[in-house]
C-alpha positions as a printed NumPy array, in Angstrom:
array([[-12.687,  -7.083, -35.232],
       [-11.11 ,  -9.277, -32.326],
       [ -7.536,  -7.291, -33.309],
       [ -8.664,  -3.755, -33.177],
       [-10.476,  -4.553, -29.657],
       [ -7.365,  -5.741, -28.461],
       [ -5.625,  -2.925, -29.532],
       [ -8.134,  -0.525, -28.378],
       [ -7.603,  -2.62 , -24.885],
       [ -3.721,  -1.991, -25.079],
       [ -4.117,   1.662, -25.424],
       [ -6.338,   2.149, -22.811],
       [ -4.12 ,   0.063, -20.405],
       [ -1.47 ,   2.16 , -21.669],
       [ -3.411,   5.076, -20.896],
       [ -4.418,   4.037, -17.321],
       [ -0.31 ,   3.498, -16.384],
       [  0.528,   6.828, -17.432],
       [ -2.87 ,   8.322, -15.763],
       [ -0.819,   7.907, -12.527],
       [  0.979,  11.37 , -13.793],
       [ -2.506,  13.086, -13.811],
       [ -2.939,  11.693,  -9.833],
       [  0.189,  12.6  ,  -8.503],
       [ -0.204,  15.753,  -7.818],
       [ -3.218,  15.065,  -5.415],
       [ -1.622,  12.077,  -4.27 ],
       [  1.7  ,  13.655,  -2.951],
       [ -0.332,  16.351,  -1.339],
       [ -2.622,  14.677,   0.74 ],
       [ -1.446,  10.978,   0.896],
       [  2.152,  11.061,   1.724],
       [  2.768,  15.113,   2.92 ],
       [  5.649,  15.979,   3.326],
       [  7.198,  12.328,   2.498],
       [ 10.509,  12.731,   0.063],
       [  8.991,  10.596,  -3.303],
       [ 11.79 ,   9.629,  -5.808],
       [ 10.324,  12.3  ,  -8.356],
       [ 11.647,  15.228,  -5.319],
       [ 15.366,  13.293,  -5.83 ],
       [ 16.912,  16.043,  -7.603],
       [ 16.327,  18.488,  -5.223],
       [ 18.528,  16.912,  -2.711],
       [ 21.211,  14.404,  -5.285],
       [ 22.937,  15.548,  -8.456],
       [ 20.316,  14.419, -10.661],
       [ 17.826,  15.835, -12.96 ],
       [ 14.202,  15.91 , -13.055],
       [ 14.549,  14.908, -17.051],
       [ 16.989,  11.887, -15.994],
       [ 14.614,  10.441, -12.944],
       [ 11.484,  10.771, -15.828],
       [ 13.381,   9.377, -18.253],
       [ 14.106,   6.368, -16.292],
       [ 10.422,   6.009, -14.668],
       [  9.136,   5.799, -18.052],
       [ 11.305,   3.308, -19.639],
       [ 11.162,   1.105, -16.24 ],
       [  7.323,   1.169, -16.96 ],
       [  7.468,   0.126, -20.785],
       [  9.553,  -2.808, -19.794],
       [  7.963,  -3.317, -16.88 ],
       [  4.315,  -3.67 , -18.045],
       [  5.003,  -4.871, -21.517],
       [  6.496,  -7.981, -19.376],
       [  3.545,  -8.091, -17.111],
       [  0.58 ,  -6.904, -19.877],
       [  1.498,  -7.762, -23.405],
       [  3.542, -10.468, -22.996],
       [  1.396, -13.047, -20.756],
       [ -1.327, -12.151, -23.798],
       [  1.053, -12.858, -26.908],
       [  2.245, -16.495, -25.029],
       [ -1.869, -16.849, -24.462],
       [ -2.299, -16.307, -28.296],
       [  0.408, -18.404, -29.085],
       [ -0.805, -21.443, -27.213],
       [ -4.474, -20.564, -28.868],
       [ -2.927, -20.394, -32.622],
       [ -3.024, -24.318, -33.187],
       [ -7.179, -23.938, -32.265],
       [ -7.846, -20.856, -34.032],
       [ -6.608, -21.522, -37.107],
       [ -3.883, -18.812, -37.27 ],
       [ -0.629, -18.093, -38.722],
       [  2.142, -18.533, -35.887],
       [  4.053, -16.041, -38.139],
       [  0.837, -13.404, -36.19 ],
       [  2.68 , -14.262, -33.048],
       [  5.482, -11.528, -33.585],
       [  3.323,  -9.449, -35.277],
       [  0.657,  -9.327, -32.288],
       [  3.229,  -8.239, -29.393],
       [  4.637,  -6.125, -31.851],
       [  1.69 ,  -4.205, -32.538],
       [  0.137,  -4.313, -29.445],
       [  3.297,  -2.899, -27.546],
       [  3.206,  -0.182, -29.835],
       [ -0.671,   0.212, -28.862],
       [  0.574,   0.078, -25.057],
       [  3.446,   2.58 , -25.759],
       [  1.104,   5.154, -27.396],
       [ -1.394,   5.294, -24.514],
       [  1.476,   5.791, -21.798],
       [  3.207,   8.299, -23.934],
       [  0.096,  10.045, -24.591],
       [ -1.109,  10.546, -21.104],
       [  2.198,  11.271, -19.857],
       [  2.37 ,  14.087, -22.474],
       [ -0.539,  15.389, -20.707],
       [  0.305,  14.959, -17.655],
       [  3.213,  17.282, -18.571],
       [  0.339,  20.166, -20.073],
       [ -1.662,  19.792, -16.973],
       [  1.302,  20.263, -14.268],
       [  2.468,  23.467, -16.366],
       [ -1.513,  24.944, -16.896],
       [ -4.834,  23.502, -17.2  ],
       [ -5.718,  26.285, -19.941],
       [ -2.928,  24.751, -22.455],
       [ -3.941,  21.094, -21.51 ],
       [ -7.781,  21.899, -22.199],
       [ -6.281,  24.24 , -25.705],
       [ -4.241,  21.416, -26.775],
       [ -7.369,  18.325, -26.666],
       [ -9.543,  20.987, -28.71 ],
       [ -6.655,  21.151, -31.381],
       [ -6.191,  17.358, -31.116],
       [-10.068,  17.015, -31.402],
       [-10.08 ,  19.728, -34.416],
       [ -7.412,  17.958, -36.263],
       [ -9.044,  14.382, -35.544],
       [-12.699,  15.374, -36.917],
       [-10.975,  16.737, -40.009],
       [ -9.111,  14.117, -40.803],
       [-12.195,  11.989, -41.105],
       [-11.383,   8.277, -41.058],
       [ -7.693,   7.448, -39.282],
       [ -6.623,   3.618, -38.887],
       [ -4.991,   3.324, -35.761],
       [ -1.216,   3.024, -36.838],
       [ -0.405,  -0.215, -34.555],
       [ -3.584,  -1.528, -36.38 ],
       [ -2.549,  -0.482, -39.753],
       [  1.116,  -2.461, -38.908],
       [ -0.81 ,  -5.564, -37.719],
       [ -2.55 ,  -5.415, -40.764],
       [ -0.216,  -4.987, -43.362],
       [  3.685,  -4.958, -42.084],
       [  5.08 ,  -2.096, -43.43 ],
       [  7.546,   0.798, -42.736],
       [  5.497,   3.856, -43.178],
       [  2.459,   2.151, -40.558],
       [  5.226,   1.862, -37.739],
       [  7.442,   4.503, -38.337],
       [  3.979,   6.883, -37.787],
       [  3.728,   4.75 , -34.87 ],
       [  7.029,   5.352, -33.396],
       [  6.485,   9.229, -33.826],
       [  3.226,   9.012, -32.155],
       [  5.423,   7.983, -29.051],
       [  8.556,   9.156, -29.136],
       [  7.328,  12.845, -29.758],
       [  5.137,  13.066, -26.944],
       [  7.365,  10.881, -24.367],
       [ 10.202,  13.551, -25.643],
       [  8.162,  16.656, -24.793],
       [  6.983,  15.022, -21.263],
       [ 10.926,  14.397, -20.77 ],
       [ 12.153,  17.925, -21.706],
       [  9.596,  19.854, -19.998],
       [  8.578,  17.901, -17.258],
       [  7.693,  19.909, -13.363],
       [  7.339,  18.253, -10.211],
       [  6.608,  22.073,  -8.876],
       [  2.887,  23.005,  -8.953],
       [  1.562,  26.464,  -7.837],
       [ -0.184,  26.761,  -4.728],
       [ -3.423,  27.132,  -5.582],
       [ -5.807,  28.492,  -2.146],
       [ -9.625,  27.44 ,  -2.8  ],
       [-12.48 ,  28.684,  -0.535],
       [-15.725,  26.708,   0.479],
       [-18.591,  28.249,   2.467],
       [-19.374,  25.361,   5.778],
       [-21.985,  23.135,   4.01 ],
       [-20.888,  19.923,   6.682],
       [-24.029,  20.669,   8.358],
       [-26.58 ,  21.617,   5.872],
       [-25.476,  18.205,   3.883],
       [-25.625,  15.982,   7.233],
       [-28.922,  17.398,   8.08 ],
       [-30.519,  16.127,   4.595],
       [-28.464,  12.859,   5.189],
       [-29.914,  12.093,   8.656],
       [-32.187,   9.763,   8.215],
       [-29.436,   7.734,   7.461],
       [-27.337,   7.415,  10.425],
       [-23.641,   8.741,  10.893],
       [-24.523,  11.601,   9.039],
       [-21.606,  13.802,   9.565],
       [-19.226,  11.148,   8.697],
       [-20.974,  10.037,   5.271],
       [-20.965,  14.263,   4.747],
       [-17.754,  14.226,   4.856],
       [-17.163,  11.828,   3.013],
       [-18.822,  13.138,   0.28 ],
       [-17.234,  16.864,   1.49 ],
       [-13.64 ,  15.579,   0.851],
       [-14.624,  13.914,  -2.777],
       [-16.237,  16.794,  -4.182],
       [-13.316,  19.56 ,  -3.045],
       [-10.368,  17.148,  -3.802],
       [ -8.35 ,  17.403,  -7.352],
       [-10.809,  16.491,  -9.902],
       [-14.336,  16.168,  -7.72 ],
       [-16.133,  13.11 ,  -8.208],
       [-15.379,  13.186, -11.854],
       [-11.935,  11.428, -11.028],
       [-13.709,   8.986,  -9.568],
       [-16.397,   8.334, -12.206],
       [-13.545,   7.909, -14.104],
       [-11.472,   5.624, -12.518],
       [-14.049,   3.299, -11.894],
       [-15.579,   3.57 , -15.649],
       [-12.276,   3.249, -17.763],
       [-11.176,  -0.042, -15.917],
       [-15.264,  -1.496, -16.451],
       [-15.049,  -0.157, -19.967],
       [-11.924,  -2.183, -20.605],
       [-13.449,  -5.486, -18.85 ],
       [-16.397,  -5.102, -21.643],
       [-14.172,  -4.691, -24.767],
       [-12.282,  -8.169, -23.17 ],
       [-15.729, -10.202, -23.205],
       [-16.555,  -8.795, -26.412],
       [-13.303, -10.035, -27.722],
       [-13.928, -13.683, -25.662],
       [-17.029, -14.543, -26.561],
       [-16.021, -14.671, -30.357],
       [-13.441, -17.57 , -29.133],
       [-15.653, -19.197, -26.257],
       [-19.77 , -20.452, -27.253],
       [-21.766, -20.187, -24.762],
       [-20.647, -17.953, -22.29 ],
       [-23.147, -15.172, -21.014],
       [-21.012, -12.095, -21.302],
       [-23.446, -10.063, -19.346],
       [-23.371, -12.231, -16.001],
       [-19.335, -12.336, -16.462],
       [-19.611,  -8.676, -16.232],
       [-21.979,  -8.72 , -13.675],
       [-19.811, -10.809, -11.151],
       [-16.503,  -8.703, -11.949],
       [-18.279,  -5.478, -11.838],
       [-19.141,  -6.601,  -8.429],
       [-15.627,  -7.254,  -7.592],
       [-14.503,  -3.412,  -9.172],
       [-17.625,  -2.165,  -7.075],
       [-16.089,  -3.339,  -4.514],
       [-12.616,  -1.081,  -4.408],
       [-15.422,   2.108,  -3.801],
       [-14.737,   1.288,  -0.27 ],
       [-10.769,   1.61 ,  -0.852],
       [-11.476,   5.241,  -2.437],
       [-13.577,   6.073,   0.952],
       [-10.973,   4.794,   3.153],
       [ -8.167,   6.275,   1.314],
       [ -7.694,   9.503,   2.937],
       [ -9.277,   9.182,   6.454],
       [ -7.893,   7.376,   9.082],
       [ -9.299,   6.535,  12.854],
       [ -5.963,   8.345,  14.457],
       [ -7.876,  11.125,  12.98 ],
       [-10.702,  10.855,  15.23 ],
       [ -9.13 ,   9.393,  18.432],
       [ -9.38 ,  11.916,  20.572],
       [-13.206,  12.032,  20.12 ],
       [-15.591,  10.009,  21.438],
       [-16.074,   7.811,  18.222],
       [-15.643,   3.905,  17.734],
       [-14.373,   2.371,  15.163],
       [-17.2  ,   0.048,  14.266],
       [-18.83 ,   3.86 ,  14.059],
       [-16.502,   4.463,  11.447],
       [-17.104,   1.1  ,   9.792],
       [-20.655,   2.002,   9.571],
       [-20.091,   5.108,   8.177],
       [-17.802,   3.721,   5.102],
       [-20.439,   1.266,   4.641],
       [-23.594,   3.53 ,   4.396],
       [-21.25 ,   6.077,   1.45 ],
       [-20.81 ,   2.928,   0.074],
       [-24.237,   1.991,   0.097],
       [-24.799,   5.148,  -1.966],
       [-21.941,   4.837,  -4.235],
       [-22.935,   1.5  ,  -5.376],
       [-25.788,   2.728,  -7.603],
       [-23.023,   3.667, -10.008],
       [-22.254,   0.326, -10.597],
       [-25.854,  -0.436, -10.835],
       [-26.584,   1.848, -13.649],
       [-23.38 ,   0.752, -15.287],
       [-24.96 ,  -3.156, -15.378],
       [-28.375,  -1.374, -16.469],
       [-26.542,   0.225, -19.652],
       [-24.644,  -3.129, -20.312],
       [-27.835,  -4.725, -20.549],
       [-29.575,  -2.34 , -22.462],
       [-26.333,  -2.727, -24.896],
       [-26.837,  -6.423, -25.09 ],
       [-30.192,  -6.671, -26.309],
       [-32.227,  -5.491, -22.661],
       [-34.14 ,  -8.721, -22.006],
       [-35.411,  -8.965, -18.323],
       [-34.571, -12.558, -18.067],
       [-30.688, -12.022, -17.729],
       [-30.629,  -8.862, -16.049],
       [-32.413, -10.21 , -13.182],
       [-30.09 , -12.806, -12.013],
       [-27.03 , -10.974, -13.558],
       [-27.95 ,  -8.11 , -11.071],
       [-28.431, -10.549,  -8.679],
       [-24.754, -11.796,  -8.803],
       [-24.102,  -8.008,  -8.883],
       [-25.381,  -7.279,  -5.458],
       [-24.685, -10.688,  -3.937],
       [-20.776, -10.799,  -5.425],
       [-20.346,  -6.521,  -4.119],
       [-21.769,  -7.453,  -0.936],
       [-19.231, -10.641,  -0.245],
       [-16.335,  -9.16 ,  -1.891],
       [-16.541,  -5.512,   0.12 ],
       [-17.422,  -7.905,   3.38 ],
       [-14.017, -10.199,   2.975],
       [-12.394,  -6.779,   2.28 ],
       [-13.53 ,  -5.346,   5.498],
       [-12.796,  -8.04 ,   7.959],
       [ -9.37 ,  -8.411,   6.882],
       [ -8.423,  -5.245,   6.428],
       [-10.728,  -2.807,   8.49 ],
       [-10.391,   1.174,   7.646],
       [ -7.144,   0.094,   5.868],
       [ -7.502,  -2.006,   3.065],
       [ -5.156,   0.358,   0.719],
       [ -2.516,  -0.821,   3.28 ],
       [ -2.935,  -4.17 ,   4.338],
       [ -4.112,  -5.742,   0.748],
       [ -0.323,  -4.995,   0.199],
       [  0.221,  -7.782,   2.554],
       [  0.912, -10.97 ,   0.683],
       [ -0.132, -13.307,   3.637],
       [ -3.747, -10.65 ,   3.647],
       [ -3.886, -10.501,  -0.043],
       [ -3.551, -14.279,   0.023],
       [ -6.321, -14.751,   2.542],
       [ -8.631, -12.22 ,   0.6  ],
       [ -8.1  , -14.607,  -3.09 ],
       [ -8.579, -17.835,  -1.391],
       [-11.903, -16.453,  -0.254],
       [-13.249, -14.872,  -3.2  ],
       [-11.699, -16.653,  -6.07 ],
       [-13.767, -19.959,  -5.417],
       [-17.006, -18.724,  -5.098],
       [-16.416, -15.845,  -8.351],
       [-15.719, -18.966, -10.319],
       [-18.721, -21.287,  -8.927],
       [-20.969, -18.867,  -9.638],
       [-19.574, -18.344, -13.6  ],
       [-19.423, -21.937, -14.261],
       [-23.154, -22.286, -12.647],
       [-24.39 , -19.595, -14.914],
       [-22.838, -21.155, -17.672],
       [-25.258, -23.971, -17.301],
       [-28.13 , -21.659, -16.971],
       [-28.397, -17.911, -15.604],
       [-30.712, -18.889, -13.118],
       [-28.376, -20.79 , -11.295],
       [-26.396, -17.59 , -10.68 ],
       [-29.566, -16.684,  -8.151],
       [-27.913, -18.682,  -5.554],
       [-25.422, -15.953,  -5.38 ],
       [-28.163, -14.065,  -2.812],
       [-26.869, -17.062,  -0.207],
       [-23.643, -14.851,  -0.163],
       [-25.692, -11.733,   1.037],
       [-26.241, -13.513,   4.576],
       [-22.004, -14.38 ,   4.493],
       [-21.759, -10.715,   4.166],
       [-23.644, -10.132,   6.864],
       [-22.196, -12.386,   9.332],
       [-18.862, -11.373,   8.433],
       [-18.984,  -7.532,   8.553],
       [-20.884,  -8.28 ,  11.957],
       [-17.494, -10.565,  13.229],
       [-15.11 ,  -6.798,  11.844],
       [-17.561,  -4.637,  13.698],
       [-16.265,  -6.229,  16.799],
       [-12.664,  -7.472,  15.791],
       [-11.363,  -4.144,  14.356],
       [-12.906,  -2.112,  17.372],
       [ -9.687,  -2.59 ,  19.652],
       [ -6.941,  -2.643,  16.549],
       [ -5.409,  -0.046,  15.145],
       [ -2.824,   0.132,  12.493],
       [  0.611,   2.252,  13.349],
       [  1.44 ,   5.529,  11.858],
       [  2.297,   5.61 ,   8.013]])
């Protein structure tokens, strides 16, 4: 059981490198305008499209194979001597597991390709692939059914599954999308009028404005937060067989709150003050803003800790401190977040001296609070001291970030 999860896990990391093909288009468009990317080479050098592909994808199997599926074949090799195991598994495991990477990059990629050349053939081609998967009844996963038993036929199905599709995402791959012109009636006012018992009303309504009528809606988002949680889960599933006594659901709870945390990236993403400096707006304004669409975002992680706890058996006496840590961990994390980065934390988390700053902060008190609830989940209540920290320090960027501003990008 411990072997398929970890190949399930490798195919959805696979799956979430190539998913960066299903972004681009709304990243080059609004993000970087009329910035010259790598992929737009070819226009302007003799080189193809198919060659600068080509290359990005094998620079990304080597690259994350070397930063994914290696560091977790040397971790199972250092564990074999406890567990019990074969060290002849060793091979085996990176073996199959790259294959499990390989399939969900070359997967995505391949549609990636179906989506930049129409939407109607990418939605025509999952029903087939759905079609032919329900009639085929019960499939082992191929890098599963090579970790299994070692055998030709197992990874030479393997091997097809991702050379054909990284071959068709080579041949016909686009960087050209249509033009597509989309018209929305002026709801900016209507929404901040139902959001003004809130405060900054217009700003959290446009927040909410620019998810909704961006590539994707909020379903993207959804999404992006739900595949990374959904891959933490399968991970404690898989350590808990290997570690006693661990409470997987307050693990989940304190790095959910660190996840819930990188909402306020997504809100901060696209807006920036220079925007808004020739009105008569502050930044702490802004601040305020981000953090009240936050506010309202966060009950998305909530539910997600309600369904892991229903999952887990739904007893009230973990779920209370487990949401707890939750709240207390979001709070802290988003709070360090904010006063070293402001309104640009997709910038300045880049920083290695800021990024630096922002671990030594967190990292400490994450792991206090897993070993305390290790001794006994009601320890993990003293996680609600954090909540005042938050406070304090998103009261210190309030006033720090008002006269700083960070130059054009």
């Amino acid at each position: 059981m411990a072997a398929l999860l970890a190949q399930i896990f490798f195919l959805l990391a696979g799956a979430m490198v190539g998913s960066f093909g299903l972004m681009g288009r709304e990243f080059m468009n609004r993000r970087f305008g009329q910035a010259s990317l790598i992929a737009y080479v070819s226009r302007s050098l003799p080189i193809s499209e198919r060659r600068i592909f080509a290359t990005f994808l094998m620079k990304d199997t080597i690259y994350y194979i070397l930063l994914y599926v290696l560091p977790f074949t040397v971790g199972f090799a250092a564990a074999t001597p406890f567990i019990s195991i074969d060290p002849g598994y060793i091979i085996l495991a990176f073996a199959s597991l790259a294959l499990a990477f390989l399939i969900g990059l070359s997967a995505v990629c391949f549609l990636s390709t179906l989506y930049a050349h129409s939407v109607r053939l990418l939605a025509a081609t999952l029903v087939v692939l759905a079609l032919a998967l329900f009639h085929a009844g019960t499939v082992v996963f191929p890098p599963y059914s090579f970790f299994l038993d070692p055998g030709l036929e197992p990874l030479a199905l393997s091997l097809l599954f991702i050379l054909i599709p990284a071959a068709i995402s080579v041949l016909f791959v686009t960087v050209d999308y249509p033009d597509q012109v989309k018209r929305f009636k002026n709801s900016l006012d209507s929404l901040a009028e139902r959001l003004s018992p809130l405060g900054s009303e217009h700003f959290i309504a446009k927040d909410a404005l620019d998810l909704l009528r961006s590539e994707g809606g909020a379903g993207k988002v959804v999404f992006s937060f739900l595949l990374p949680v959904g891959l933490i889960w399968l991970c404690l599933q898989i350590l808990i067989q290997f570690v006693p006594g661990i409470d997987p659901l307050m693990i989940f709870a304190v790095l959910l709150g660190v996840i819930s945390s990188t909402i306020y990236n997504w809100l901060t993403e696209f807006d920036s003050f220079s925007s808004y400096a020739f009105l008569p707006v502050e930044v702490s304004g802004m601040i305020d803003a981000k953090l009240k669409s936050y506010g309202i975002l966060s009950l998305l992680p909530v539910a997600v800790l309600v369904f892991a706890a229903a999952a887990t058996g739904g007893a009230a006496a973990p779920f209370i401190p487990a949401l707890a840590v939750l709240i207390s961990v979001s709070a802290y994390t988003l709070a360090v977040t904010v006063y070293l980065t402001g309104l640009h934390p997709n910038v300045m988390l880049y920083h290695a001296g800021v990024f630096a700053r922002y671990v030594l902060a967190t990292s400490p008190v994450l792991l206090l609070i897993i070993f305390a609830s290790i001794f006994d989940p009601l320890y993990a209540l003293g996680s609600l001291l954090l909540v005042p920290a938050a406070a304090f320090l998103l009261s210190r960027s309030r006033r720090g970030w008002q006269t700083w501003e960070i130059s054009g990008y």
